[in-house]
Amino acid sequence: MIPPIASNFVAGETAGEAMDHVEELNDRGVGGILNLLGEHYEQRENADADADAYIELANDIADRDIDACFSVKPSQIGLGISDAVFEENLARIVDAADCFVWIDMEDHPTTDVTLDAYERHAVETDGNVGVCVQANLKRTGDDLERLADLPGKVRLVKGAYDEPKKIAYKKKAKVDESYREYLTYMFEAFDDGIAVGSHDPELIDLAKELHAEHGTPFEIQMLTGVRESAQFELAAEGYTVYQYIPYGTKWFSYFYRRVRERKENALFALRAVIGR
């Protein structure tokens, strides 16, 4: 059972609980991106089992008729075993899903194979998949040029992995600057499919300004338990908002990362402990 503190960041241990959470969000104008927790599998049976779980989730989403899709981690469905296992399981998932399928981005050694898989499925499904790119990586500008003319969606995030200085920006100010630069390029070069993965009010305001200037459709994506009031406010203003919703039995490591990532999250957890 997930303790109350962690439940602010994780929607439950089962798909049913996660979809109940989506229904509550839908009532307030926010969609859901479900993510079954799990990653870095070294045994194929684990990767295959989670791929099967995503196929079942796709069917459950269709049955419940909710505004939801899901996001998979490459290392969760076999990339740590081999490129072939990842590609086979991803193909099974995409082929079975009527809903949109996001492909998360992990650390830099996985970038090329992830983008290759996205490009292939984006073309084959006429844009029913999305991929994440990270503003802290120095290569992202070139990657966005490659992705600009593809169908599908691209989520821009700041990047949470501790990458080598040679390939990544390390200072927060530089990452923020890169995010603004990349986001501006996306609104100028993309016809559609921009996802702003950020809780930063300044970057969200920039997206609004760029949309007003260029007219490019976009959506805002935020995490469960982080600035949720802002999510509902943005939805009420007419913006497309999706909440990234982790669930599953492997919740502890995810919760621990969320608390460590940002001072605000640690303070939130502390207030919950002392009941204030």
PDB file of C-alpha atoms in Angstrom:
ATOM      1  CA  MET A   1       0.000   0.000   0.000  1.00  0.00           C
ATOM      2  CA  ILE A   2       1.298   3.451  -0.944  1.00  0.00           C
ATOM      3  CA  PRO A   3       1.614   5.769   2.085  1.00  0.00           C
ATOM      4  CA  PRO A   4      -0.205   9.115   1.941  1.00  0.00           C
ATOM      5  CA  ILE A   5       2.974  11.132   1.284  1.00  0.00           C
ATOM      6  CA  ALA A   6       3.969   9.093  -1.759  1.00  0.00           C
ATOM      7  CA  SER A   7       0.403   8.980  -3.050  1.00  0.00           C
ATOM      8  CA  ASN A   8       0.696  12.676  -3.874  1.00  0.00           C
ATOM      9  CA  PHE A   9       3.162  11.710  -6.620  1.00  0.00           C
ATOM     10  CA  VAL A  10       1.957   8.207  -7.574  1.00  0.00           C
ATOM     11  CA  ALA A  11      -1.637   7.441  -8.584  1.00  0.00           C
ATOM     12  CA  GLY A  12      -1.815   3.935  -7.150  1.00  0.00           C
ATOM     13  CA  GLU A  13      -0.438   0.445  -7.496  1.00  0.00           C
ATOM     14  CA  THR A  14      -2.902  -0.769 -10.132  1.00  0.00           C
ATOM     15  CA  ALA A  15      -4.020   0.365 -13.558  1.00  0.00           C
ATOM     16  CA  GLY A  16      -7.564   0.630 -12.235  1.00  0.00           C
ATOM     17  CA  GLU A  17      -6.515   3.110  -9.556  1.00  0.00           C
ATOM     18  CA  ALA A  18      -4.548   5.118 -12.109  1.00  0.00           C
ATOM     19  CA  MET A  19      -7.523   5.295 -14.468  1.00  0.00           C
ATOM     20  CA  ASP A  20      -9.786   6.355 -11.604  1.00  0.00           C
ATOM     21  CA  HIS A  21      -7.337   9.230 -11.110  1.00  0.00           C
ATOM     22  CA  VAL A  22      -7.579  10.065 -14.818  1.00  0.00           C
ATOM     23  CA  GLU A  23     -11.362  10.236 -14.600  1.00  0.00           C
ATOM     24  CA  GLU A  24     -11.074  12.781 -11.782  1.00  0.00           C
ATOM     25  CA  LEU A  25      -8.652  14.827 -13.879  1.00  0.00           C
ATOM     26  CA  ASN A  26     -10.907  14.627 -16.925  1.00  0.00           C
ATOM     27  CA  ASP A  27     -13.723  16.140 -14.872  1.00  0.00           C
ATOM     28  CA  ARG A  28     -11.485  19.193 -14.451  1.00  0.00           C
ATOM     29  CA  GLY A  29     -10.364  19.386 -18.064  1.00  0.00           C
ATOM     30  CA  VAL A  30      -6.984  17.652 -17.735  1.00  0.00           C
ATOM     31  CA  GLY A  31      -5.924  14.527 -19.631  1.00  0.00           C
ATOM     32  CA  GLY A  32      -3.699  11.736 -18.383  1.00  0.00           C
ATOM     33  CA  ILE A  33      -0.445  10.158 -19.557  1.00  0.00           C
ATOM     34  CA  LEU A  34      -0.147   6.872 -17.677  1.00  0.00           C
ATOM     35  CA  ASN A  35       3.227   5.330 -16.884  1.00  0.00           C
ATOM     36  CA  LEU A  36       3.647   1.891 -15.346  1.00  0.00           C
ATOM     37  CA  LEU A  37       6.692   2.218 -13.102  1.00  0.00           C
ATOM     38  CA  GLY A  38       9.647   0.026 -14.022  1.00  0.00           C
ATOM     39  CA  GLU A  39      12.941   0.427 -15.872  1.00  0.00           C
ATOM     40  CA  HIS A  40      16.423  -0.999 -16.534  1.00  0.00           C
ATOM     41  CA  TYR A  41      15.322  -4.613 -16.820  1.00  0.00           C
ATOM     42  CA  GLU A  42      18.034  -7.141 -17.582  1.00  0.00           C
ATOM     43  CA  GLN A  43      15.771 -10.161 -17.980  1.00  0.00           C
ATOM     44  CA  ARG A  44      13.577 -10.477 -21.059  1.00  0.00           C
ATOM     45  CA  GLU A  45      10.676 -11.972 -19.131  1.00  0.00           C
ATOM     46  CA  ASN A  46      10.344  -8.743 -17.133  1.00  0.00           C
ATOM     47  CA  ALA A  47      10.454  -6.579 -20.260  1.00  0.00           C
ATOM     48  CA  ASP A  48       7.902  -8.781 -22.016  1.00  0.00           C
ATOM     49  CA  ALA A  49       5.615  -8.741 -18.973  1.00  0.00           C
ATOM     50  CA  ASP A  50       5.534  -4.931 -18.847  1.00  0.00           C
ATOM     51  CA  ALA A  51       4.963  -4.759 -22.607  1.00  0.00           C
ATOM     52  CA  ASP A  52       1.997  -7.086 -22.107  1.00  0.00           C
ATOM     53  CA  ALA A  53       0.769  -4.828 -19.284  1.00  0.00           C
ATOM     54  CA  TYR A  54       0.831  -1.813 -21.612  1.00  0.00           C
ATOM     55  CA  ILE A  55      -1.154  -3.704 -24.244  1.00  0.00           C
ATOM     56  CA  GLU A  56      -3.737  -4.552 -21.593  1.00  0.00           C
ATOM     57  CA  LEU A  57      -3.706  -0.920 -20.447  1.00  0.00           C
ATOM     58  CA  ALA A  58      -4.450   0.241 -23.992  1.00  0.00           C
ATOM     59  CA  ASN A  59      -7.514  -2.004 -24.058  1.00  0.00           C
ATOM     60  CA  ASP A  60      -8.632  -0.754 -20.627  1.00  0.00           C
ATOM     61  CA  ILE A  61      -8.328   2.883 -21.735  1.00  0.00           C
ATOM     62  CA  ALA A  62     -10.524   2.158 -24.744  1.00  0.00           C
ATOM     63  CA  ASP A  63     -13.093   0.343 -22.610  1.00  0.00           C
ATOM     64  CA  ARG A  64     -13.355   3.180 -20.095  1.00  0.00           C
ATOM     65  CA  ASP A  65     -13.487   5.908 -22.761  1.00  0.00           C
ATOM     66  CA  ILE A  66     -11.233   8.323 -20.881  1.00  0.00           C
ATOM     67  CA  ASP A  67      -8.933  11.076 -22.143  1.00  0.00           C
ATOM     68  CA  ALA A  68      -5.731   9.153 -21.566  1.00  0.00           C
ATOM     69  CA  CYS A  69      -2.678   7.735 -23.277  1.00  0.00           C
ATOM     70  CA  PHE A  70       0.512   6.203 -21.895  1.00  0.00           C
ATOM     71  CA  SER A  71       4.275   6.568 -21.944  1.00  0.00           C
ATOM     72  CA  VAL A  72       6.845   3.749 -21.987  1.00  0.00           C
ATOM     73  CA  LYS A  73      10.513   3.743 -21.008  1.00  0.00           C
ATOM     74  CA  PRO A  74      12.794   1.973 -23.519  1.00  0.00           C
ATOM     75  CA  SER A  75      14.765   0.228 -20.766  1.00  0.00           C
ATOM     76  CA  GLN A  76      11.490  -1.026 -19.315  1.00  0.00           C
ATOM     77  CA  ILE A  77      10.549  -2.918 -22.460  1.00  0.00           C
ATOM     78  CA  GLY A  78      13.940  -4.372 -23.293  1.00  0.00           C
ATOM     79  CA  LEU A  79      16.540  -1.810 -24.390  1.00  0.00           C
ATOM     80  CA  GLY A  80      18.894  -2.884 -21.595  1.00  0.00           C
ATOM     81  CA  ILE A  81      18.736  -6.405 -23.014  1.00  0.00           C
ATOM     82  CA  SER A  82      19.132  -5.587 -26.709  1.00  0.00           C
ATOM     83  CA  ASP A  83      17.947  -3.122 -29.323  1.00  0.00           C
ATOM     84  CA  ALA A  84      16.004  -5.939 -30.947  1.00  0.00           C
ATOM     85  CA  VAL A  85      14.015  -6.776 -27.806  1.00  0.00           C
ATOM     86  CA  PHE A  86      13.127  -3.101 -27.311  1.00  0.00           C
ATOM     87  CA  GLU A  87      12.068  -2.685 -30.916  1.00  0.00           C
ATOM     88  CA  GLU A  88       9.997  -5.878 -30.887  1.00  0.00           C
ATOM     89  CA  ASN A  89       8.131  -4.962 -27.701  1.00  0.00           C
ATOM     90  CA  LEU A  90       7.573  -1.368 -28.784  1.00  0.00           C
ATOM     91  CA  ALA A  91       6.126  -2.584 -32.087  1.00  0.00           C
ATOM     92  CA  ARG A  92       3.769  -4.919 -30.213  1.00  0.00           C
ATOM     93  CA  ILE A  93       2.584  -2.068 -28.013  1.00  0.00           C
ATOM     94  CA  VAL A  94       2.106   0.463 -30.808  1.00  0.00           C
ATOM     95  CA  ASP A  95       0.331  -2.051 -33.033  1.00  0.00           C
ATOM     96  CA  ALA A  96      -2.108  -2.960 -30.248  1.00  0.00           C
ATOM     97  CA  ALA A  97      -2.867   0.568 -29.013  1.00  0.00           C
ATOM     98  CA  ASP A  98      -5.691   2.729 -30.310  1.00  0.00           C
ATOM     99  CA  CYS A  99      -4.588   5.480 -27.934  1.00  0.00           C
ATOM    100  CA  PHE A 100      -1.526   7.687 -28.322  1.00  0.00           C
ATOM    101  CA  VAL A 101       1.815   6.179 -27.253  1.00  0.00           C
ATOM    102  CA  TRP A 102       4.643   8.276 -25.819  1.00  0.00           C
ATOM    103  CA  ILE A 103       8.245   7.017 -25.796  1.00  0.00           C
ATOM    104  CA  ASP A 104      10.208   8.413 -22.868  1.00  0.00           C
ATOM    105  CA  MET A 105      13.843   9.432 -23.293  1.00  0.00           C
ATOM    106  CA  GLU A 106      16.451   8.043 -20.920  1.00  0.00           C
ATOM    107  CA  ASP A 107      20.193   8.681 -20.634  1.00  0.00           C
ATOM    108  CA  HIS A 108      22.350   9.672 -23.611  1.00  0.00           C
ATOM    109  CA  PRO A 109      23.519   6.199 -24.792  1.00  0.00           C
ATOM    110  CA  THR A 110      19.873   5.396 -25.595  1.00  0.00           C
ATOM    111  CA  THR A 111      19.108   8.550 -27.588  1.00  0.00           C
ATOM    112  CA  ASP A 112      19.817   7.335 -31.110  1.00  0.00           C
ATOM    113  CA  VAL A 113      17.964   4.034 -30.896  1.00  0.00           C
ATOM    114  CA  THR A 114      15.005   5.777 -29.244  1.00  0.00           C
ATOM    115  CA  LEU A 115      14.779   8.452 -31.935  1.00  0.00           C
ATOM    116  CA  ASP A 116      15.159   5.844 -34.686  1.00  0.00           C
ATOM    117  CA  ALA A 117      12.258   3.848 -33.229  1.00  0.00           C
ATOM    118  CA  TYR A 118      10.137   6.987 -32.893  1.00  0.00           C
ATOM    119  CA  GLU A 119      10.769   8.030 -36.482  1.00  0.00           C
ATOM    120  CA  ARG A 120       9.796   4.614 -37.806  1.00  0.00           C
ATOM    121  CA  HIS A 121       6.565   4.398 -35.820  1.00  0.00           C
ATOM    122  CA  ALA A 122       5.660   8.050 -36.386  1.00  0.00           C
ATOM    123  CA  VAL A 123       5.676   7.427 -40.126  1.00  0.00           C
ATOM    124  CA  GLU A 124       3.963   4.025 -39.930  1.00  0.00           C
ATOM    125  CA  THR A 125       1.152   5.247 -37.641  1.00  0.00           C
ATOM    126  CA  ASP A 126       0.795   8.681 -39.246  1.00  0.00           C
ATOM    127  CA  GLY A 127       1.740  10.403 -36.019  1.00  0.00           C
ATOM    128  CA  ASN A 128       0.170   8.292 -33.269  1.00  0.00           C
ATOM    129  CA  VAL A 129       3.382   8.278 -31.222  1.00  0.00           C
ATOM    130  CA  GLY A 130       5.443  10.877 -29.400  1.00  0.00           C
ATOM    131  CA  VAL A 131       8.982  11.145 -28.090  1.00  0.00           C
ATOM    132  CA  CYS A 132      10.791  13.173 -25.443  1.00  0.00           C
ATOM    133  CA  VAL A 133      13.922  15.286 -26.012  1.00  0.00           C
ATOM    134  CA  GLN A 134      16.034  17.005 -23.379  1.00  0.00           C
ATOM    135  CA  ALA A 135      17.172  20.625 -23.369  1.00  0.00           C
ATOM    136  CA  ASN A 136      20.318  19.884 -21.379  1.00  0.00           C
ATOM    137  CA  LEU A 137      21.819  17.825 -24.227  1.00  0.00           C
ATOM    138  CA  LYS A 138      23.926  19.791 -26.691  1.00  0.00           C
ATOM    139  CA  ARG A 139      22.726  17.605 -29.575  1.00  0.00           C
ATOM    140  CA  THR A 140      19.046  18.443 -29.150  1.00  0.00           C
ATOM    141  CA  GLY A 141      19.033  21.295 -31.654  1.00  0.00           C
ATOM    142  CA  ASP A 142      20.126  18.895 -34.396  1.00  0.00           C
ATOM    143  CA  ASP A 143      17.621  16.287 -33.209  1.00  0.00           C
ATOM    144  CA  LEU A 144      14.765  18.791 -33.417  1.00  0.00           C
ATOM    145  CA  GLU A 145      15.692  19.626 -37.007  1.00  0.00           C
ATOM    146  CA  ARG A 146      15.406  15.913 -37.788  1.00  0.00           C
ATOM    147  CA  LEU A 147      12.035  15.612 -36.037  1.00  0.00           C
ATOM    148  CA  ALA A 148      10.411  18.821 -37.291  1.00  0.00           C
ATOM    149  CA  ASP A 149       8.860  17.385 -40.445  1.00  0.00           C
ATOM    150  CA  LEU A 150       7.741  14.071 -38.939  1.00  0.00           C
ATOM    151  CA  PRO A 151       4.162  13.364 -37.849  1.00  0.00           C
ATOM    152  CA  GLY A 152       3.729  12.727 -34.133  1.00  0.00           C
ATOM    153  CA  LYS A 153       4.524  14.798 -31.074  1.00  0.00           C
ATOM    154  CA  VAL A 154       7.723  15.912 -29.352  1.00  0.00           C
ATOM    155  CA  ARG A 155       7.888  16.634 -25.622  1.00  0.00           C
ATOM    156  CA  LEU A 156      10.618  19.065 -24.599  1.00  0.00           C
ATOM    157  CA  VAL A 157      11.905  18.706 -21.027  1.00  0.00           C
ATOM    158  CA  LYS A 158      14.914  20.149 -19.254  1.00  0.00           C
ATOM    159  CA  GLY A 159      16.472  16.728 -18.623  1.00  0.00           C
ATOM    160  CA  ALA A 160      16.986  14.933 -15.319  1.00  0.00           C
ATOM    161  CA  TYR A 161      19.935  12.639 -16.079  1.00  0.00           C
ATOM    162  CA  ASP A 162      23.449  13.420 -14.851  1.00  0.00           C
ATOM    163  CA  GLU A 163      25.137  13.496 -18.239  1.00  0.00           C
ATOM    164  CA  PRO A 164      28.851  14.149 -18.988  1.00  0.00           C
ATOM    165  CA  LYS A 165      29.849  17.794 -19.342  1.00  0.00           C
ATOM    166  CA  LYS A 166      31.188  17.092 -22.840  1.00  0.00           C
ATOM    167  CA  ILE A 167      27.702  16.433 -24.185  1.00  0.00           C
ATOM    168  CA  ALA A 168      25.403  18.263 -21.773  1.00  0.00           C
ATOM    169  CA  TYR A 169      24.919  21.680 -20.238  1.00  0.00           C
ATOM    170  CA  LYS A 170      25.380  21.494 -16.478  1.00  0.00           C
ATOM    171  CA  LYS A 171      24.413  24.951 -15.249  1.00  0.00           C
ATOM    172  CA  LYS A 172      20.728  25.609 -14.661  1.00  0.00           C
ATOM    173  CA  ALA A 173      20.864  29.001 -16.368  1.00  0.00           C
ATOM    174  CA  LYS A 174      22.302  27.453 -19.525  1.00  0.00           C
ATOM    175  CA  VAL A 175      19.731  24.652 -19.544  1.00  0.00           C
ATOM    176  CA  ASP A 176      16.951  27.229 -19.199  1.00  0.00           C
ATOM    177  CA  GLU A 177      18.467  29.258 -22.036  1.00  0.00           C
ATOM    178  CA  SER A 178      18.638  26.164 -24.234  1.00  0.00           C
ATOM    179  CA  TYR A 179      15.046  25.273 -23.406  1.00  0.00           C
ATOM    180  CA  ARG A 180      13.881  28.713 -24.523  1.00  0.00           C
ATOM    181  CA  GLU A 181      15.936  28.462 -27.718  1.00  0.00           C
ATOM    182  CA  TYR A 182      14.678  24.980 -28.588  1.00  0.00           C
ATOM    183  CA  LEU A 183      11.074  25.824 -27.753  1.00  0.00           C
ATOM    184  CA  THR A 184      11.205  28.892 -29.973  1.00  0.00           C
ATOM    185  CA  TYR A 185      12.550  26.779 -32.820  1.00  0.00           C
ATOM    186  CA  MET A 186       9.757  24.229 -32.348  1.00  0.00           C
ATOM    187  CA  PHE A 187       7.013  26.843 -32.617  1.00  0.00           C
ATOM    188  CA  GLU A 188       8.681  28.261 -35.729  1.00  0.00           C
ATOM    189  CA  ALA A 189       9.463  24.970 -37.505  1.00  0.00           C
ATOM    190  CA  PHE A 190       6.798  22.486 -36.356  1.00  0.00           C
ATOM    191  CA  ASP A 191       3.303  22.401 -37.827  1.00  0.00           C
ATOM    192  CA  ASP A 192       1.857  20.664 -34.756  1.00  0.00           C
ATOM    193  CA  GLY A 193       2.774  18.240 -32.013  1.00  0.00           C
ATOM    194  CA  ILE A 194       4.597  20.407 -29.458  1.00  0.00           C
ATOM    195  CA  ALA A 195       4.457  19.288 -25.837  1.00  0.00           C
ATOM    196  CA  VAL A 196       5.855  21.638 -23.213  1.00  0.00           C
ATOM    197  CA  GLY A 197       7.109  19.375 -20.425  1.00  0.00           C
ATOM    198  CA  SER A 198       7.761  21.912 -17.694  1.00  0.00           C
ATOM    199  CA  HIS A 199       6.443  23.289 -14.421  1.00  0.00           C
ATOM    200  CA  ASP A 200       8.348  26.545 -14.907  1.00  0.00           C
ATOM    201  CA  PRO A 201       5.809  29.416 -15.146  1.00  0.00           C
ATOM    202  CA  GLU A 202       8.185  31.507 -17.264  1.00  0.00           C
ATOM    203  CA  LEU A 203       8.601  28.767 -19.847  1.00  0.00           C
ATOM    204  CA  ILE A 204       4.869  28.126 -19.961  1.00  0.00           C
ATOM    205  CA  ASP A 205       4.294  31.849 -20.480  1.00  0.00           C
ATOM    206  CA  LEU A 206       6.860  31.749 -23.301  1.00  0.00           C
ATOM    207  CA  ALA A 207       4.915  28.907 -24.925  1.00  0.00           C
ATOM    208  CA  LYS A 208       1.735  30.976 -24.729  1.00  0.00           C
ATOM    209  CA  GLU A 209       3.498  33.925 -26.377  1.00  0.00           C
ATOM    210  CA  LEU A 210       4.974  31.745 -29.123  1.00  0.00           C
ATOM    211  CA  HIS A 211       1.590  30.178 -29.786  1.00  0.00           C
ATOM    212  CA  ALA A 212       0.023  33.615 -30.107  1.00  0.00           C
ATOM    213  CA  GLU A 213       2.767  34.618 -32.548  1.00  0.00           C
ATOM    214  CA  HIS A 214       2.965  31.491 -34.703  1.00  0.00           C
ATOM    215  CA  GLY A 215      -0.342  29.720 -34.108  1.00  0.00           C
ATOM    216  CA  THR A 216       1.342  26.331 -33.668  1.00  0.00           C
ATOM    217  CA  PRO A 217      -0.816  23.981 -31.547  1.00  0.00           C
ATOM    218  CA  PHE A 218       0.768  22.803 -28.296  1.00  0.00           C
ATOM    219  CA  GLU A 219       0.007  21.077 -25.024  1.00  0.00           C
ATOM    220  CA  ILE A 220       1.400  21.422 -21.515  1.00  0.00           C
ATOM    221  CA  GLN A 221       2.536  18.374 -19.559  1.00  0.00           C
ATOM    222  CA  MET A 222       3.202  18.285 -15.819  1.00  0.00           C
ATOM    223  CA  LEU A 223       3.753  15.604 -13.209  1.00  0.00           C
ATOM    224  CA  THR A 224       1.274  14.237 -10.718  1.00  0.00           C
ATOM    225  CA  GLY A 225       1.636  16.085  -7.437  1.00  0.00           C
ATOM    226  CA  VAL A 226       3.551  19.075  -8.804  1.00  0.00           C
ATOM    227  CA  ARG A 227       1.755  22.418  -9.291  1.00  0.00           C
ATOM    228  CA  GLU A 228      -1.579  20.685  -9.760  1.00  0.00           C
ATOM    229  CA  SER A 229      -3.541  23.873  -9.097  1.00  0.00           C
ATOM    230  CA  ALA A 230      -1.700  25.465 -12.031  1.00  0.00           C
ATOM    231  CA  GLN A 231      -2.643  22.491 -14.209  1.00  0.00           C
ATOM    232  CA  PHE A 232      -6.338  23.045 -13.502  1.00  0.00           C
ATOM    233  CA  GLU A 233      -6.025  26.804 -13.979  1.00  0.00           C
ATOM    234  CA  LEU A 234      -4.356  26.372 -17.368  1.00  0.00           C
ATOM    235  CA  ALA A 235      -7.035  23.897 -18.450  1.00  0.00           C
ATOM    236  CA  ALA A 236      -9.731  26.347 -17.354  1.00  0.00           C
ATOM    237  CA  GLU A 237      -8.054  29.000 -19.502  1.00  0.00           C
ATOM    238  CA  GLY A 238      -8.514  26.737 -22.517  1.00  0.00           C
ATOM    239  CA  TYR A 239      -5.037  25.245 -22.843  1.00  0.00           C
ATOM    240  CA  THR A 240      -4.530  21.538 -23.487  1.00  0.00           C
ATOM    241  CA  VAL A 241      -3.025  20.046 -20.331  1.00  0.00           C
ATOM    242  CA  TYR A 242      -1.910  16.502 -19.621  1.00  0.00           C
ATOM    243  CA  GLN A 243      -0.713  15.113 -16.324  1.00  0.00           C
ATOM    244  CA  TYR A 244       2.018  12.464 -16.369  1.00  0.00           C
ATOM    245  CA  ILE A 245       0.708   9.775 -14.012  1.00  0.00           C
ATOM    246  CA  PRO A 246       3.051   7.099 -12.617  1.00  0.00           C
ATOM    247  CA  TYR A 247       1.528   4.019 -11.026  1.00  0.00           C
ATOM    248  CA  GLY A 248       2.535   0.506 -10.008  1.00  0.00           C
ATOM    249  CA  THR A 249       4.186  -1.469  -7.252  1.00  0.00           C
ATOM    250  CA  LYS A 250       7.655  -0.031  -7.975  1.00  0.00           C
ATOM    251  CA  TRP A 251       6.631   3.328  -6.547  1.00  0.00           C
ATOM    252  CA  PHE A 252       9.277   3.833  -3.843  1.00  0.00           C
ATOM    253  CA  SER A 253      12.270   4.627  -6.058  1.00  0.00           C
ATOM    254  CA  TYR A 254      10.175   7.021  -8.148  1.00  0.00           C
ATOM    255  CA  PHE A 255       8.898   8.849  -5.064  1.00  0.00           C
ATOM    256  CA  TYR A 256      12.422   9.086  -3.671  1.00  0.00           C
ATOM    257  CA  ARG A 257      13.671  10.673  -6.908  1.00  0.00           C
ATOM    258  CA  ARG A 258      10.821  13.191  -6.958  1.00  0.00           C
ATOM    259  CA  VAL A 259      11.562  14.286  -3.393  1.00  0.00           C
ATOM    260  CA  ARG A 260      15.299  14.612  -4.064  1.00  0.00           C
ATOM    261  CA  GLU A 261      14.900  16.412  -7.391  1.00  0.00           C
ATOM    262  CA  ARG A 262      13.520  19.684  -6.117  1.00  0.00           C
ATOM    263  CA  LYS A 263      13.574  21.519  -2.822  1.00  0.00           C
ATOM    264  CA  GLU A 264       9.868  22.266  -3.198  1.00  0.00           C
ATOM    265  CA  ASN A 265       9.056  18.558  -3.342  1.00  0.00           C
ATOM    266  CA  ALA A 266      11.101  17.825  -0.208  1.00  0.00           C
ATOM    267  CA  LEU A 267       9.301  20.594   1.681  1.00  0.00           C
ATOM    268  CA  PHE A 268       5.969  19.261   0.455  1.00  0.00           C
ATOM    269  CA  ALA A 269       6.793  15.806   1.825  1.00  0.00           C
ATOM    270  CA  LEU A 270       8.008  17.262   5.121  1.00  0.00           C
ATOM    271  CA  ARG A 271       4.767  19.203   5.587  1.00  0.00           C
ATOM    272  CA  ALA A 272       2.825  16.010   4.968  1.00  0.00           C
ATOM    273  CA  VAL A 273       4.854  14.182   7.635  1.00  0.00           C
ATOM    274  CA  ILE A 274       4.280  16.798  10.337  1.00  0.00           C
ATOM    275  CA  GLY A 275       0.674  17.389   9.303  1.00  0.00           C
ATOM    276  CA  ARG A 276       0.976  21.009   8.295  1.00  0.00           C
TER     277      ARG A 276
END
